[in-house]
Each structure stands twice: as structure tokens, then as C-alpha cells.
XYZ file of C-alpha atoms in Angstrom:
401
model
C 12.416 -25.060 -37.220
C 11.516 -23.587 -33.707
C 12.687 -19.448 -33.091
C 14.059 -18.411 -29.962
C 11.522 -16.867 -27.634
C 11.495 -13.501 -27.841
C 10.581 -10.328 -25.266
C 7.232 -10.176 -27.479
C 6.144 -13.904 -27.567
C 6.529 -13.591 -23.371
C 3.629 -10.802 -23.531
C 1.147 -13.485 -24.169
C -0.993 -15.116 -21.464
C 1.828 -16.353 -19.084
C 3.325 -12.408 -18.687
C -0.681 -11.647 -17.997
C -0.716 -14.177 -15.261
C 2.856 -13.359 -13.824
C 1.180 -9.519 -13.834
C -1.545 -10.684 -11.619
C -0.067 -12.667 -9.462
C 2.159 -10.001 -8.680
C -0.451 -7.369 -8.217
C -2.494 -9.254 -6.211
C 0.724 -10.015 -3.902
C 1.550 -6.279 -3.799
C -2.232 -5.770 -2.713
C -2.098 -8.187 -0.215
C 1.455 -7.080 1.459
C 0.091 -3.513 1.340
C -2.994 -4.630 3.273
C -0.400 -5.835 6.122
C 1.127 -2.979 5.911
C -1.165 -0.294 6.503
C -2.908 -2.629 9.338
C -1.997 -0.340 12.126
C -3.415 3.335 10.812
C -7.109 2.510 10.730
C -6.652 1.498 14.219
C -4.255 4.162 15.550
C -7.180 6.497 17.503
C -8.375 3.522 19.334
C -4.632 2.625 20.552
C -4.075 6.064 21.355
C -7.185 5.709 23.673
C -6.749 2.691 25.054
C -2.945 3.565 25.769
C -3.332 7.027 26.346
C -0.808 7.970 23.827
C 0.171 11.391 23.286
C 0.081 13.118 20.016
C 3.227 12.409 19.222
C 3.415 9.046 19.868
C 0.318 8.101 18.189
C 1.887 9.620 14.495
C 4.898 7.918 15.686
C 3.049 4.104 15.558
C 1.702 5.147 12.449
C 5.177 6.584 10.858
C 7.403 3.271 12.241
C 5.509 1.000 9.679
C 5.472 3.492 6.916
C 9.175 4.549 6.718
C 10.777 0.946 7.685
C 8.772 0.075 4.081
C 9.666 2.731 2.502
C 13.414 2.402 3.305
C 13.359 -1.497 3.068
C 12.352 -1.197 -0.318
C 16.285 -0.209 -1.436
C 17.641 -3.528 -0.261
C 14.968 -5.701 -1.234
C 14.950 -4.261 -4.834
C 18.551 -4.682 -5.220
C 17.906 -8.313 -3.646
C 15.247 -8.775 -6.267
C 17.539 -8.312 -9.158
C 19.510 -10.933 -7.556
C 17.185 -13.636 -6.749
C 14.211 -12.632 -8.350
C 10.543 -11.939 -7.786
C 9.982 -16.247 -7.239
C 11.902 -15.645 -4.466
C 10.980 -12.698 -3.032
C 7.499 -12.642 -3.036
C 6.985 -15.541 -0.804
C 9.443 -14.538 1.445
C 8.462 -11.040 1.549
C 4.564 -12.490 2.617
C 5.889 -14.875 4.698
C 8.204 -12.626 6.783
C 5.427 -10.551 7.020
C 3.127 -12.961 8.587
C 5.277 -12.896 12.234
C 4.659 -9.502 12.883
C 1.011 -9.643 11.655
C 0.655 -12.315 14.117
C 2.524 -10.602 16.583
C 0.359 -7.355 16.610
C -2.702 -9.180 16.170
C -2.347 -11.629 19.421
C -0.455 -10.136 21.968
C 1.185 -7.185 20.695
C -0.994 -4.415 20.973
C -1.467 -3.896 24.379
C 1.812 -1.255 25.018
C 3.664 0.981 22.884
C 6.535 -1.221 22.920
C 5.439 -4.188 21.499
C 3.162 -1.814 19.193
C 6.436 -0.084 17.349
C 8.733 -3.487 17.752
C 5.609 -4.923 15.785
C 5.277 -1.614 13.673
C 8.748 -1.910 12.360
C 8.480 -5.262 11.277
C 5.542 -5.034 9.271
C 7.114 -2.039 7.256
C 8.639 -5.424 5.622
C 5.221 -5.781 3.840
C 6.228 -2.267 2.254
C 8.852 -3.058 0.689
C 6.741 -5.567 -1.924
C 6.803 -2.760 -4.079
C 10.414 -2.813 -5.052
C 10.127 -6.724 -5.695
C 7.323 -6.431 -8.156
C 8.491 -3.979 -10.508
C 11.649 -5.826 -11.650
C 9.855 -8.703 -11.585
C 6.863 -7.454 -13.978
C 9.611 -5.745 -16.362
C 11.250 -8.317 -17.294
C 7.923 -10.080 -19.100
C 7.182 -7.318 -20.761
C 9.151 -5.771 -23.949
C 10.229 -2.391 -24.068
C 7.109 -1.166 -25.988
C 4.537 -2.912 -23.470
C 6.158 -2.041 -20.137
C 4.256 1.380 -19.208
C 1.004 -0.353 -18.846
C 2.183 -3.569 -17.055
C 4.065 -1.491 -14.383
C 1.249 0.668 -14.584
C -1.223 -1.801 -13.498
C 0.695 -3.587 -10.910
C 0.849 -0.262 -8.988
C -2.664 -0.325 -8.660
C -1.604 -3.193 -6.096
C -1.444 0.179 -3.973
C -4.998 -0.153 -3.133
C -4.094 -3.055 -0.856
C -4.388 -0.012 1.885
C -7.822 0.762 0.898
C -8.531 -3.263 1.854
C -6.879 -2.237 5.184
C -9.064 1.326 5.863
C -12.105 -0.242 4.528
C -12.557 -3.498 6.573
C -10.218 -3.229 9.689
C -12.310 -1.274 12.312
C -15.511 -2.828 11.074
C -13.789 -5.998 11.700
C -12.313 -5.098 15.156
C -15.768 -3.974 16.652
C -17.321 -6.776 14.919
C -15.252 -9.656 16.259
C -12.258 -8.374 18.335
C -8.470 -7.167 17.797
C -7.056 -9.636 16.540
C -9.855 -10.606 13.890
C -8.309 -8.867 11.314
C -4.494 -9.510 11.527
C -5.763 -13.438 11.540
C -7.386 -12.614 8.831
C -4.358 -11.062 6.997
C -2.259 -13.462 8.193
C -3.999 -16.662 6.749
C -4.345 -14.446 3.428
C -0.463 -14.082 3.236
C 0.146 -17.646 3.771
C -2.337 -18.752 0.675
C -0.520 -16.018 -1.781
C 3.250 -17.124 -0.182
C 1.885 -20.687 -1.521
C 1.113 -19.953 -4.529
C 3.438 -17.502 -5.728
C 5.857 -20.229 -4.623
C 3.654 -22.920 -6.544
C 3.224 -20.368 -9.394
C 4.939 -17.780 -10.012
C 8.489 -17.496 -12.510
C 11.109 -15.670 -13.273
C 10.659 -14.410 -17.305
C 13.013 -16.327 -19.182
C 16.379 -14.788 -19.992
C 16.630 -11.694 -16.926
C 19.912 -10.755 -16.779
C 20.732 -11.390 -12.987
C 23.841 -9.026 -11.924
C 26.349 -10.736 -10.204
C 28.545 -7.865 -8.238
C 27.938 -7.741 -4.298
C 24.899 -5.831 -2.816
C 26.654 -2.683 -1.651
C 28.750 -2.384 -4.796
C 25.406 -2.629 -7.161
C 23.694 0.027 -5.044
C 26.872 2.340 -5.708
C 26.537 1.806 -9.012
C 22.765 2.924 -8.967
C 23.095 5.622 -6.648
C 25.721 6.910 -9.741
C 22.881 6.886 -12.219
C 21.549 10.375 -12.906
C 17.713 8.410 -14.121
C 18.291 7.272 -10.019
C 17.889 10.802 -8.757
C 15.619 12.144 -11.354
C 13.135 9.551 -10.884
C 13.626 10.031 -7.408
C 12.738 13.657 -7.415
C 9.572 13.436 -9.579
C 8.147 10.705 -7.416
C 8.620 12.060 -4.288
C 6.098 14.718 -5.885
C 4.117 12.169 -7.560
C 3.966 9.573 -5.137
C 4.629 11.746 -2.528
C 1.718 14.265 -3.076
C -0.832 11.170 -2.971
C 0.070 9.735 0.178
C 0.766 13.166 1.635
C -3.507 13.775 0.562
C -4.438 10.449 1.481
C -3.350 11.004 4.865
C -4.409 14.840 5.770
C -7.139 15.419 3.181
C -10.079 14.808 5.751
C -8.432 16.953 8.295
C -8.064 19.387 5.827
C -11.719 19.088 4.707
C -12.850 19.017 7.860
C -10.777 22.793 8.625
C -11.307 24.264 5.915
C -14.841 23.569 4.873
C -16.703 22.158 8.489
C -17.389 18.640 6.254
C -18.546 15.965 8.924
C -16.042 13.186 9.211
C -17.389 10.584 6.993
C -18.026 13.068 4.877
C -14.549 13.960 4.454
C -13.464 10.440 4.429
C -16.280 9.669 1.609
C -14.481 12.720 -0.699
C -11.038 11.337 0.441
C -11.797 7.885 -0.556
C -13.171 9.193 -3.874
C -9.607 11.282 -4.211
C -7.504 8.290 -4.067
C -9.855 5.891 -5.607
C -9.203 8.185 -8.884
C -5.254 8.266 -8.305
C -5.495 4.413 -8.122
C -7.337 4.290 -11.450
C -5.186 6.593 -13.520
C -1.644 4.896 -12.711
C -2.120 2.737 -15.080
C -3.108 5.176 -17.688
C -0.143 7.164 -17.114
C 2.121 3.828 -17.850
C -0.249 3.310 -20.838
C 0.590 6.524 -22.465
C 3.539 6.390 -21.470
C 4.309 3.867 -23.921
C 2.792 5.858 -26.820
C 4.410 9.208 -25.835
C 7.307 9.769 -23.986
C 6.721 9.695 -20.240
C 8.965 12.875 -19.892
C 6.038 14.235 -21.725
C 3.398 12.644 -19.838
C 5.283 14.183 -16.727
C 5.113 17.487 -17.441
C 1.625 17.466 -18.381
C 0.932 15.712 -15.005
C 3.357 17.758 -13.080
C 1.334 20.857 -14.273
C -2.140 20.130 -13.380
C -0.829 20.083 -10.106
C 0.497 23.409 -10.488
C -3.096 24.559 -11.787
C -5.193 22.771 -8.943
C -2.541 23.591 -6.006
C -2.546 27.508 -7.110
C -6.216 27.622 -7.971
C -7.006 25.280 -4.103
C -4.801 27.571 -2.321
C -7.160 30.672 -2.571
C -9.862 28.019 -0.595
C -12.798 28.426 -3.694
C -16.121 27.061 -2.647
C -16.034 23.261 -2.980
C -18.387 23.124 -5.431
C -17.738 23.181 -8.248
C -14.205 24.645 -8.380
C -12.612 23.083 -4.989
C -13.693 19.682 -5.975
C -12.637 19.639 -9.382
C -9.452 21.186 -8.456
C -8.662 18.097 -5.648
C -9.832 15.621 -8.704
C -7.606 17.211 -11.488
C -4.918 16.805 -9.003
C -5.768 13.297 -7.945
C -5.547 12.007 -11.505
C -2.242 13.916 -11.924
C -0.689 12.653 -9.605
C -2.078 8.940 -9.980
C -0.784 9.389 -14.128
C 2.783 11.058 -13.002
C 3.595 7.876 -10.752
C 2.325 5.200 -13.364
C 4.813 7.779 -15.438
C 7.445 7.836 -13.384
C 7.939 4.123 -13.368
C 7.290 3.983 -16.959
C 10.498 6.458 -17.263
C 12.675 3.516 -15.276
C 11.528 0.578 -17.074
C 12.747 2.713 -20.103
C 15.767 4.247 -18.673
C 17.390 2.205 -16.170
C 19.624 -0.649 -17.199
C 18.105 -3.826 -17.016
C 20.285 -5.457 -14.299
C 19.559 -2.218 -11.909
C 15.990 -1.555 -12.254
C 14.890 -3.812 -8.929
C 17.796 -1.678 -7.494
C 16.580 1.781 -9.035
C 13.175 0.862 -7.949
C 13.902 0.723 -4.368
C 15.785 4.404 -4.199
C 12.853 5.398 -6.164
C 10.093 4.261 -4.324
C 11.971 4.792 -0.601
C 11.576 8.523 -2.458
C 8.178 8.646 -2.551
C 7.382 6.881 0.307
C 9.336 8.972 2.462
C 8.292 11.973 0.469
C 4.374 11.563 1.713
C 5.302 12.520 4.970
C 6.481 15.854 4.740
C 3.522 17.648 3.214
C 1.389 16.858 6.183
C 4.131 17.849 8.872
C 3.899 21.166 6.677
C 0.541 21.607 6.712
C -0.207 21.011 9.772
C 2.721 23.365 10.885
C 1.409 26.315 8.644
C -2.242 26.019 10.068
C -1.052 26.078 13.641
C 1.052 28.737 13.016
C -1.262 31.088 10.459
C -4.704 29.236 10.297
C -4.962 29.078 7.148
C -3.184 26.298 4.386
C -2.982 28.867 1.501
C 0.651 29.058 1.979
C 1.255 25.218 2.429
C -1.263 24.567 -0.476
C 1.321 27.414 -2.653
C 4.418 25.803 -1.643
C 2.612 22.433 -3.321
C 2.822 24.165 -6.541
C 6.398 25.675 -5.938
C 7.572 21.562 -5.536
C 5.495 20.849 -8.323
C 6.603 23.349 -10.611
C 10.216 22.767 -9.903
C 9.787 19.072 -10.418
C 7.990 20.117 -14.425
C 11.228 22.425 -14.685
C 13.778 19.215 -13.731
C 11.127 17.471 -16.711
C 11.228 19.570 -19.203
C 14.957 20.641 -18.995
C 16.643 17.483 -17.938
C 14.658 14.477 -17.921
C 13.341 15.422 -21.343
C 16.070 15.527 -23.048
C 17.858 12.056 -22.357
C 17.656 9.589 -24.700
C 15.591 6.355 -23.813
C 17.435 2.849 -22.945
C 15.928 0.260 -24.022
């Protein structure tokens, strides 16, 4: 006599493939999205932006995905990552195309493009749900875990785009992108399915996102990610300035150590799912959360970069990269299962959104005292107020499964 399938018989080679497939679409979506930073201090040349307006082509993309990602998660628990995924990549493809052939030569048509492709963003919130429901309980930490290293997608983006623009022209590598969108749309559509047995919620879209802005796991999560997430897109972004201040490092130099910085971050997401699933991930939290207390503090007094500088940007690199493979651990376990697309996309809009104030910060406390000790300090303030909301509140809920 046959058994029903259960959570743990789905963990077997199909979940692995689902698990790639998504990754490699949340790779490929981030590479769209994070087409137009590599490329920003050519455009600000070329169309002699001002300051402002080049951060401002560089922000559109980056907040319309990080926003977008609170529909399209509450969408996904709706319709599902076979849905989704596709449509996400192929949506994605117009303003790709857009920026690549004709739209980059005003601001205009720059942002109207830039806001689009923040769509590729929001691929985030569709593979999470989508992943979660393969795995069981027990098993969920590391799968979530290693789709986020689908974040990399941007290193794709900083690694080959200028090479490929002085190589062969503009729009060489938004064709590029483009075509690569297209295959994965076809075969996620060709491949990909649903896990057997999600529960699909049925209540309208705005009603469902009441509900899950009424969760108290909504706001934690939130709140730790923003410093999770949040601190390694905020370094990502204004280490090599920084290096460059504070220690006279050449450019490529700086970008070498910065690639190195979130290279590490990348690697340890999914070790913070994996132990999440062994230990609590309220615990794996706070030991994440205070390692970046300990390297902000001990960074903030500028020590020579070597040893104590460097070690102090790695410690925090793999903190952070182990508190967000945490921190999604914690809603896999936490969130109902009809609401964690839905939580997903308040969670990540958090740390999206949150990678963009550090730097503001920063650059504001350098201009106005020369010197990032203070902004460095109010790191580990954040950070040790997130370990307190940890240890005295996430801590001590019990676990949904």
C-alpha cells in the first residue's frame, strides 16, 4: 500500500532542483537589477548629472525592488513561485531592453527605465515562499539559506558590465541580460512546480497584508534585517569610499577588499540558515548581532588595517551574511505558512530600504566632522539594540512550525 507524500519525502532530488532553479532565477533577476550602478559615473559624465541626481538613478532601481517585493510576496502566496518567476523575468526584460537600446541617453528615460527594473528586485520575495514550501520544518534554514546566495546576481552585474560596455558598446550588456532572462522565464515555466500540498490563502490582497502587518514575527524580522541585510548593502555600497578616506587605498584596491567583504557575506548566509536549523536562530542572531557590536566599536577607533581593521570588516562581513541567512530562517519557522511570501516581502522591503541609510549617514558625519568614528559607533548602537530586541523578545517566542 502506497503512503501519502510527506514534507520529508519532498526533500529528495526534486526540492534540490526546485532550490536551484530558484536560485539561479534570483541570480539572474538580481543581475537586471543592479545593471545601472556599475555604469552610473559614466552616465553622470556623459549627462552631466549632478551629485544628486546621479545617487538618485542609482536609488530609483533599488527602492522600487525593495518596495515591490511586499506585493509580489503576498502575490506569491497566491499564485505561486511557477507563476511568478517567469513573469517576474519576463516583465523585467522590457525595461532591460529599454535601457539598453534607447534609454540611456537622458535622465528621463534613465529613471522611467530605473523604476521598472526595480521589478527584477522584487524576485526575492517570490523565491522564499516558493523554496519553503519543499522543504520540512527541520530542513528549511539551509534551503532559504542557500537561495539567498542568489544575491550575488549583483556581483555578475559589477563584475562584467563596464568591461562589457567598453568592450562592445552600451547596450552589449542589457542584450546580454535580456536574452538570459528569456532562457530562465522558459524554463522555469517548462520546469519549475509548486511543492505539492502549499496551502494557498484565499482572502483578497489588501486584507492578507493586514493580517501580516498584525504579526509581531512581521516587525521583528523586520527590524533585525534591516541591520542584517541592511548593514551589507549599506558596506557594499560605501566601503571603497570609506577605504579610500580613511586609509588612501587606490581604487581597485578598495574595490578588491570590498569584493572580498561581500564575497564572505555571500558565503556565510547559508551557514547562518544551516545552524539555524540545529540551534535556534534567535540564538544564532544574537551571536551575529554581536560581532557586529565588537567589529563596529573596535573599527570606529580607525586601527591600522592590518591586522586589526581587516579582521574587524571580515568578522563583520560574516555576521552579517549569518544574521540574514538567520533572519529568514526565523520566518520559515515563525510565520504561518499561508503568510510567509507575504512576511517575506515586509521583511525584505526592510532590509532593502534599510541599506540606504547608513551611507546617507556616513557620508553626512564625514562632511560634517571628517572623521566616521561616530557613524561607525552609531553602527554598534543599531546593532546592539537589534541583540537587545533578540535576546528579550524574539528569544523568547515559541517556534511555529
Amino acid at each position: 500500500m502506497s503512503t501519502p507524500q510527506t514534507p520529508t519525502a519532498r526533500t529528495g532530488g526534486r526540492a534540490g532542483l526546485m532550490l536551484a532553479l530558484a536560485t539561479v532565477g534570483f541570480a539572474v533577476n538580481f543581475w537586471a537589477w543592479a545593471l545601472l550602478s556599475p555604469l552610473a559615473s559614466r552616465f553622470q559624465a556623459a549627462l552631466h548629472l549632478t551629485p544628486f541626481q546621479q545617487a538618485l538613478l542609482v536609488a530609483v532601481p533599488v527602492v522600487v525592488g525593495s518596495v515591490g517585493r511586499i506585493p509580489v510576496g503576498a502575490l506569491t502566496d497566491r499564485y505561486g513561485g511557477r507563476i511568478m518567476f517567469p513573469l517576474i523575468s519576463l516583465t523585467t526584460i522590457v525595461p532591460v531592453l529599454h535601457l539598453g537600446l534607447f534609454g540611456h541617453d537622458a535622465l528621463t528615460s534613465l529613471l522611467v527605465g530605473g523604476f521598472f527594473l526595480g521589478i527584477g528586485g522584487t524576485a526575492f520575495a517570490v523565491g522564499v515562499p516558493f523554496v519553503n514550501a519543499w522543504f520540512p520544518p527541520e530542513r528549511r534554514g539551509l534551503a532559504v539559506g542557500v537561495f539567498g546566495v542568489g544575491m550575488g546576481g549583483t556581483a555578475i552585474s559589477a563584475l562584467t558590465t563596464v568591461k562589457l560596455v567598453d568592450a562592445h558598446g552600451t547596450a552589449t550588456p542589457f542584450l546580454i541580460t535580456a536574452g538570459v532572462l528569456a532562457a530562465y522565464a522558459a524554463v522555469s515555466w517548462i520546469v519549475l512546480r509548486d511543492a505539492p500540498g502549499r496551502p494557498v490563502p484565499t482572502a483578497p490582497l489588501a486584507q492578507r497584508l493586514a493580517a501580516v502587518l498584525r504579526l509581531k514575527i512581521t516587525w521583528q524580522a523586520s527590524a533585525l534585517y534591516a541591520v542584517a541585510f541592511g548593514g551589507y548593502v549599506a558596506f557594499s555600497v560605501y566601503l571603497p569610499a570609506y577605504l579610500k578616506t580613511a586609509y588612501g587605498l587606490t581604487q581597485a584596491d578598495a574595490a578588491n577588499r570590498m569584493a572580498g567583504f561581500v564575497l564572505l557575506a555571500v558565503v556565510m548566509r547559508p551557514v547562518g540558515g544551516w545552524l539555524s536549523d540545529r540551534f535556534a536562530a534567535s540564538r544564532v542572531l544574537a551571536v551575529a548581532l554581536g560581532v557586529v557590536v565588537l567589529g563596529a566599536v573596535a573599527q570606529s577607533f580607525t586601527p591600522g588595517l592590518a591586522p586589526v581593521g581587516t579582521i574587524a570588516f571580515l568578522a563583520m562581513a560574516a555576521a552579517l551574511g549569518t544574521g540574514s541567512g538567520a533572519t529568514f530562517a526565523l520566518v520559515a519557522q515563525a510565520a504561518p505558512a499561508k503568510m510567509v511570501g507575504a512576511v517575506t516581502g515586509v521583511v525584505g522591503a526592510a532590509g532593502g530600504l534599510g541599506g540606504f541609510v547608513p551611507p546617507l549617514v556616513m557620508g553626512a558625519i564625514y562632511g560634517q566632522f571628517q572623521s566616521y568614528a561616530l557613524g561607525l559607533a552609531l553602527l554598534g548602537v543599531v546593532a546592539l539594540a537589534a541583540l537587545l530586541l533578540d535576546l528579550l523578545s524574539v528569544g523568547r517566542r515559541p517556534v511555529a512550525v
